[in-house]
Amino acid sequence: MSGAAAFWRKYGVLFKSDWAIMMAYRSETLIWMVGAFVQPLVSLAVWVSLSGEGSIAGYTASDYVLYFTAVLVVDRLTRAWDVYELDRDIREGTFSAKLLRPFHPIHWSINGNIVYKTFFAMLMIPSWLLLAMFFPAMRIPVDMGTIGLVILAIALSSAIRFVIGYQFGLLAFWSNRATAMYALYEGIHMFLSGRIAPLSMFPDWVADAARVLPFYFTVAFPVDLLTGRLADEPETVWIGFAGQAGWLLLLALSLRFIWRNGLKRYGAAGG
Amino acid sequence: MIHVEGLTKIYRVHVRQPGFVASLRSLFHREYREVAAVDGINFDIPEGQIVGFLGPNGAGKTTTMKLLTGLLHPTSGRIEVGGFVPFRQQNAFKKRVSLVMGQKSQLIWDIPASETFLIHKEIYEIPAASFKERIDYFTEMLDLSLIIDKPVRQLSLGERMKCELVAALLHRPDIVFLDEPTIGLDVNMQEALRRFIQSYNRDYKATILLTSHYMADVSALCERVLVINDGKLIYDGAISKLIDRFSPMKRITLVLGAKIDTSVVEAAVRNGGGRVVAYDYPQLEVEGPREEVTGLSAKLLTELPVIDLTIEDPSLESVIGLAYSEGAAGESRR
């Protein structure tokens, strides 16, 4: 068996087992998924009622419906939760079992993300298409080529958010406050990624900072692509992908650094 | 196969004082203390040997095991296991070793153990034919057919432990670390696991380092033991010598069928060469020299109305405690 084939077979078998576990807990998974809808829906309600008949920051009520539907889907498909599991595994020593196997522990986490995100996509995308039949505001004003770019942007964002979350989780090698630090990061992310309102609502310097840091690239960029906001700005699209790729590369390098140094500090707690 | 030289692991421990005020103070000023969990130990284990690794709780056994499997970085000293330096975490090394921890599971909780085995098949790149052959071997040896397809969370501790062993040995490691593999198991299950470990060692020439608090495990499996206390190796040699030297007495516990006068009981015990440890009717506890214990029990059975009699070795903990308190460190270290 060639190296690559063996590698993909490992992913294959992990996918099957994670899928089986998720199905064993399908109602929890659903509640978890729906729970994440609350914040974008509340934001949506607020902005729709504030905008009334006019528009705020270039968005009408109908634009807000489309914007937050896109936020809800993009956020759900790109958000990583590995920090909690990793933090617990490292502090309680259950990380050892993964570390002893000849397959890097990060693959277990990547696989988990693929499994849950596949499941979410299978539920959310058909639901969106169905709702769009009844609510014109939810119809996506872009062509298939752009949809392809959106899928790429979501995949890159998912990778960026995963690598960030995984590094926060690895902080558990040094500190028992990894999840608290991550919560702080997530709080900033909520504002600067466009989850709570479009970035055009913020002062210019805040929006500019969000576009330099990884925040804009994780949610607002795929959302802008999907809602047709970038239809006449091919340059912004390329800058967006370049920003995603650049941040992913940088974060992958720092992940490598944190991993190597963290491992030396691992205490493998518990007998 | 295993070579350890001057191995030391020092943990830096944050000292926490109890109480709210102290916890506030520690926000600003943290105190640390250095603890040597493993303190300059040396040993070699040749291929195919089963070695018992003994010591009281917190002596450094598990830390040593974790160092030997590469989970921990040593503070100083050298380790070589099967020609590898464990903490480099090479996949070729991981495919040759295994660590079983009685208190930690590597099985996936929500799905049957057979699914974890399938994951290991791919991760360790075990060819399909060998995988089937090994599963058949384990199923027969450990009587797994009824438990392998139940979700792990529905298994009893003993059933789970059998599956843990399979998961750990499926890739046929030639170096195996067993940390309390029989903890919490009933006597029959302990016996079954012991037989299994023995045949694995015999069939595959596996080198095994085993920790256990059960004397029976160690005496059945290991000819050689390492005793560690406070991070230091205090004994390395044959188990028979360890027990003879540090625990010459055996304990007999009897239940009497009728109330007998204390003086009569004491006389009978003394005649047999023993000593009364405690007598609280109906329970009688007697201690006697190892070599005279058979004669002593026979005598007690004829002279007293005995309903029940058990003979026990002193617990391993107490042997080790004795070994340590008698200053064995100097004379037994190689």
Coordinates of N, CA, C and O in Angstrom, one line a residue, chain A residues 1 3 6-7 9-10 13-14 16-18 20-21 24-25 92-105 108 176-177 260 263-271, chain B residues 9 11 16 27 30 62 66 69-73 87 89 91 94-95 97 99 101-111 115-116 118-125 153 179:
Chain A
M1 N 0.9 -1.2 0.0 CA 0.0 0.0 0.0 C 0.9 1.2 0.0 O 1.8 1.3 0.8
G3 N 2.1 5.2 0.6 CA 2.0 6.0 1.7 C 0.7 6.9 1.7 O 0.0 6.9 2.7
A6 N -2.4 4.7 2.3 CA -2.6 4.3 3.7 C -3.1 5.5 4.5 O -3.9 5.4 5.4
F7 N -2.6 6.7 4.2 CA -3.0 7.9 4.9 C -4.5 8.2 4.8 O -5.2 8.4 5.7
R9 N -6.7 6.0 4.0 CA -7.5 4.9 4.6 C -7.7 5.2 6.1 O -8.7 4.9 6.7
K10 N -6.7 5.9 6.7 CA -6.8 6.2 8.1 C -7.9 7.2 8.3 O -8.7 7.1 9.2
V13 N -11.3 5.5 8.0 CA -11.8 4.7 9.1 C -12.2 5.6 10.3 O -13.1 5.4 11.0
L14 N -11.4 6.7 10.4 CA -11.8 7.7 11.5 C -13.1 8.4 11.2 O -13.9 8.6 12.1
K16 N -15.6 7.2 9.6 CA -16.7 6.2 9.9 C -17.0 6.1 11.4 O -18.1 6.2 11.8
S17 N -15.9 6.1 12.2 CA -16.2 5.9 13.6 C -16.7 7.2 14.2 O -17.6 7.2 15.0
D18 N -16.2 8.4 13.8 CA -16.7 9.6 14.3 C -18.2 9.8 13.9 O -19.0 10.4 14.6
A20 N -20.3 7.5 13.3 CA -21.1 6.6 14.2 C -21.4 7.2 15.6 O -22.5 7.1 16.1
I21 N -20.3 7.8 16.1 CA -20.4 8.4 17.4 C -21.4 9.6 17.4 O -22.3 9.7 18.2
A24 N -24.8 8.4 17.2 CA -25.3 7.9 18.5 C -25.8 9.1 19.4 O -26.6 8.9 20.3
Y25 N -25.3 10.3 19.1 CA -25.7 11.5 19.9 C -26.3 12.5 19.0 O -26.1 13.7 19.1
E92 N -6.1 16.5 31.7 CA -6.4 15.2 32.4 C -5.6 14.1 32.0 O -5.7 13.0 32.5
G93 N -4.7 14.3 31.0 CA -3.8 13.2 30.5 C -4.4 12.2 29.5 O -3.7 11.3 29.1
T94 N -5.6 12.4 29.1 CA -6.2 11.5 28.1 C -5.6 11.7 26.8 O -5.8 10.9 25.8
F95 N -4.8 12.8 26.6 CA -4.1 13.0 25.4 C -3.1 11.9 25.1 O -2.8 11.6 24.0
S96 N -2.6 11.3 26.2 CA -1.6 10.2 26.0 C -2.0 9.2 25.0 O -1.1 8.8 24.2
A97 N -3.2 8.7 25.1 CA -3.6 7.6 24.2 C -3.4 8.0 22.7 O -3.0 7.2 21.9
K98 N -3.7 9.2 22.4 CA -3.6 9.7 21.0 C -2.1 9.8 20.7 O -1.7 9.5 19.6
L99 N -1.4 10.3 21.7 CA 0.0 10.6 21.4 C 0.8 9.3 21.2 O 1.9 9.3 20.5
L100 N 0.4 8.2 21.8 CA 1.1 7.0 21.7 C 0.9 6.3 20.3 O 1.6 5.4 20.0
R101 N -0.1 6.7 19.6 CA -0.4 6.0 18.3 C 0.4 6.7 17.2 O 0.6 7.9 17.2
P102 N 0.8 5.9 16.2 CA 1.6 6.5 15.1 C 0.8 7.2 14.1 O 0.9 7.0 12.9
F103 N 0.0 8.2 14.6 CA -0.8 9.0 13.7 C -1.0 10.3 14.5 O -1.6 10.3 15.6
H104 N -0.5 11.4 13.9 CA -0.5 12.7 14.7 C -1.9 13.0 15.3 O -2.9 12.9 14.5
P105 N -2.0 13.3 16.6 CA -3.3 13.6 17.2 C -4.1 14.7 16.4 O -5.4 14.6 16.5
W108 N -7.0 13.4 14.3 CA -8.2 13.0 14.9 C -9.1 14.3 15.0 O -10.3 14.2 14.7
N176 N -3.6 26.4 32.8 CA -5.0 25.8 32.8 C -6.1 26.9 32.5 O -7.2 26.7 32.9
R177 N -5.7 27.9 31.8 CA -6.7 28.9 31.4 C -6.9 29.0 29.9 O -7.3 30.0 29.4
R260 N 5.8 21.7 19.1 CA 7.1 21.2 19.5 C 7.5 21.6 20.9 O 8.0 20.8 21.6
L263 N 4.9 20.0 23.6 CA 5.1 18.6 23.9 C 6.1 18.3 25.0 O 6.0 17.4 25.8
K264 N 7.2 19.2 25.0 CA 8.2 19.0 26.0 C 7.7 19.2 27.4 O 8.3 18.8 28.4
R265 N 6.6 20.0 27.5 CA 6.1 20.3 28.8 C 4.9 19.4 29.2 O 4.4 19.6 30.3
Y266 N 4.6 18.5 28.3 CA 3.4 17.7 28.6 C 3.7 16.9 29.9 O 4.7 16.3 30.1
G267 N 2.7 16.8 30.8 CA 2.8 16.1 32.1 C 2.2 14.8 32.1 O 2.3 14.0 33.0
A268 N 1.4 14.5 31.1 CA 0.7 13.2 31.0 C 0.1 12.8 32.3 O 0.3 11.7 32.9
A269 N -0.7 13.7 32.9 CA -1.3 13.6 34.2 C -2.1 12.3 34.4 O -2.6 11.7 33.4
G270 N -2.1 11.8 35.6 CA -3.0 10.7 35.9 C -2.3 9.4 35.7 O -1.3 9.3 34.9
G271 N -2.7 8.4 36.4 CA -2.1 7.0 36.3 C -3.0 6.2 35.4 O -3.1 5.1 35.3
Chain B
K9 N 13.5 12.8 36.2 CA 12.4 13.7 35.8 C 12.0 14.6 36.9 O 11.6 14.1 38.0
Y11 N 9.6 17.6 38.2 CA 8.4 18.3 38.0 C 8.5 19.6 38.7 O 9.0 19.7 39.9
R16 N 0.1 25.3 46.2 CA -1.2 25.9 46.5 C -1.5 25.9 48.0 O -1.6 24.8 48.5
L27 N -2.3 34.8 43.0 CA -2.5 35.4 41.8 C -1.3 36.3 41.4 O -0.9 36.5 40.3
R30 N 3.4 33.4 42.8 CA 3.3 32.0 42.8 C 4.5 31.3 43.3 O 5.6 31.7 43.0
T62 N 4.8 5.1 37.3 CA 4.1 5.5 36.1 C 4.9 6.6 35.4 O 4.9 6.6 34.1
K66 N 6.0 6.4 31.5 CA 5.7 7.5 30.5 C 6.9 8.0 29.9 O 6.9 8.4 28.7
T69 N 7.9 5.4 27.2 CA 7.1 5.4 26.0 C 7.1 6.7 25.3 O 6.5 6.9 24.2
G70 N 7.9 7.7 25.8 CA 8.0 9.0 25.1 C 7.0 10.0 25.4 O 6.9 11.0 24.7
L71 N 6.1 9.7 26.3 CA 5.0 10.7 26.6 C 5.7 11.9 27.3 O 5.2 13.0 27.2
L72 N 6.7 11.6 28.1 CA 7.4 12.7 28.9 C 8.8 12.9 28.4 O 9.4 11.9 28.0
H73 N 9.3 14.1 28.4 CA 10.7 14.4 28.2 C 11.4 14.2 29.5 O 11.0 14.8 30.5
F87 N 11.3 10.0 23.3 CA 10.6 11.3 23.3 C 10.7 11.9 21.9 O 10.0 12.9 21.6
Q89 N 9.4 10.6 19.5 CA 8.0 10.3 19.0 C 8.0 9.8 17.5 O 7.1 10.2 16.8
N91 N 7.2 7.5 14.4 CA 6.2 6.5 14.2 C 6.7 5.1 14.2 O 6.1 4.1 14.7
K94 N 6.7 4.1 17.7 CA 5.3 3.8 18.2 C 4.7 2.5 17.7 O 3.9 1.9 18.4
K95 N 5.2 2.1 16.6 CA 4.7 0.8 16.0 C 5.3 -0.4 16.8 O 4.8 -1.5 16.6
V97 N 6.0 -0.3 20.3 CA 5.8 -0.3 21.7 C 4.3 -0.2 22.0 O 3.5 0.1 21.1
L99 N 1.6 0.8 25.5 CA 1.4 1.1 27.0 C 0.0 0.9 27.3 O -0.9 1.4 26.7
M101 N -2.7 1.3 30.4 CA -2.9 1.8 31.7 C -4.2 1.3 32.2 O -5.2 1.6 31.6
G102 N -4.2 0.6 33.3 CA -5.4 0.1 33.9 C -6.5 1.1 34.2 O -7.7 0.9 34.1
Q103 N -6.0 2.3 34.5 CA -6.9 3.4 34.9 C -7.3 4.3 33.7 O -8.1 5.2 33.9
K104 N -6.7 4.1 32.6 CA -7.0 5.0 31.4 C -7.4 4.1 30.3 O -6.8 3.1 30.0
S105 N -8.4 4.6 29.5 CA -8.9 3.8 28.4 C -8.4 4.4 27.1 O -8.3 5.6 26.9
Q106 N -8.0 3.5 26.2 CA -7.8 4.1 24.8 C -8.9 3.6 23.9 O -8.8 3.9 22.7
L107 N -9.8 2.9 24.4 CA -10.9 2.5 23.5 C -11.9 3.6 23.4 O -12.0 4.5 24.3
I108 N -12.6 3.7 22.3 CA -13.6 4.8 22.1 C -14.9 4.3 22.8 O -15.4 3.3 22.5
W109 N -15.3 5.2 23.7 CA -16.3 4.9 24.6 C -17.7 4.5 24.0 O -18.4 3.6 24.5
D110 N -18.1 5.2 23.0 CA -19.5 5.1 22.5 C -19.7 4.1 21.4 O -20.8 3.9 21.0
I111 N -18.7 3.5 21.0 CA -18.8 2.5 19.9 C -18.2 1.2 20.3 O -17.4 1.1 21.3
E115 N -14.7 -1.6 16.7 CA -14.5 -0.4 15.8 C -13.1 0.2 16.2 O -12.4 0.7 15.3
T116 N -12.7 0.3 17.4 CA -11.4 0.8 17.8 C -10.3 -0.1 17.2 O -9.3 0.3 16.7
L118 N -10.6 -1.7 14.4 CA -10.5 -1.4 13.0 C -9.7 -0.1 12.8 O -8.9 0.0 11.8
I119 N -9.9 0.9 13.7 CA -9.1 2.1 13.6 C -7.6 1.8 13.7 O -6.7 2.2 13.0
H120 N -7.3 0.9 14.7 CA -5.9 0.5 14.9 C -5.3 -0.2 13.7 O -4.2 -0.1 13.3
K121 N -6.2 -1.0 13.1 CA -5.7 -1.8 11.9 C -5.2 -0.8 10.8 O -4.1 -1.0 10.3
E122 N -5.9 0.3 10.6 CA -5.5 1.3 9.6 C -4.3 2.1 10.1 O -3.3 2.4 9.4
I123 N -4.4 2.6 11.4 CA -3.4 3.5 11.9 C -2.0 2.8 12.0 O -1.0 3.3 11.7
Y124 N -2.1 1.5 12.4 CA -0.8 0.7 12.5 C -0.5 0.0 11.2 O 0.5 -0.8 11.1
E125 N -1.3 0.2 10.2 CA -1.1 -0.4 8.9 C -0.9 -1.9 8.9 O 0.0 -2.4 8.4
R153 N -19.0 1.4 26.6 CA -19.5 1.8 27.9 C -20.4 0.8 28.5 O -20.8 0.9 29.7
D179 N 0.7 -0.9 32.9 CA 0.6 -0.2 34.2 C -0.7 -0.6 34.9 O -1.7 -0.2 34.5

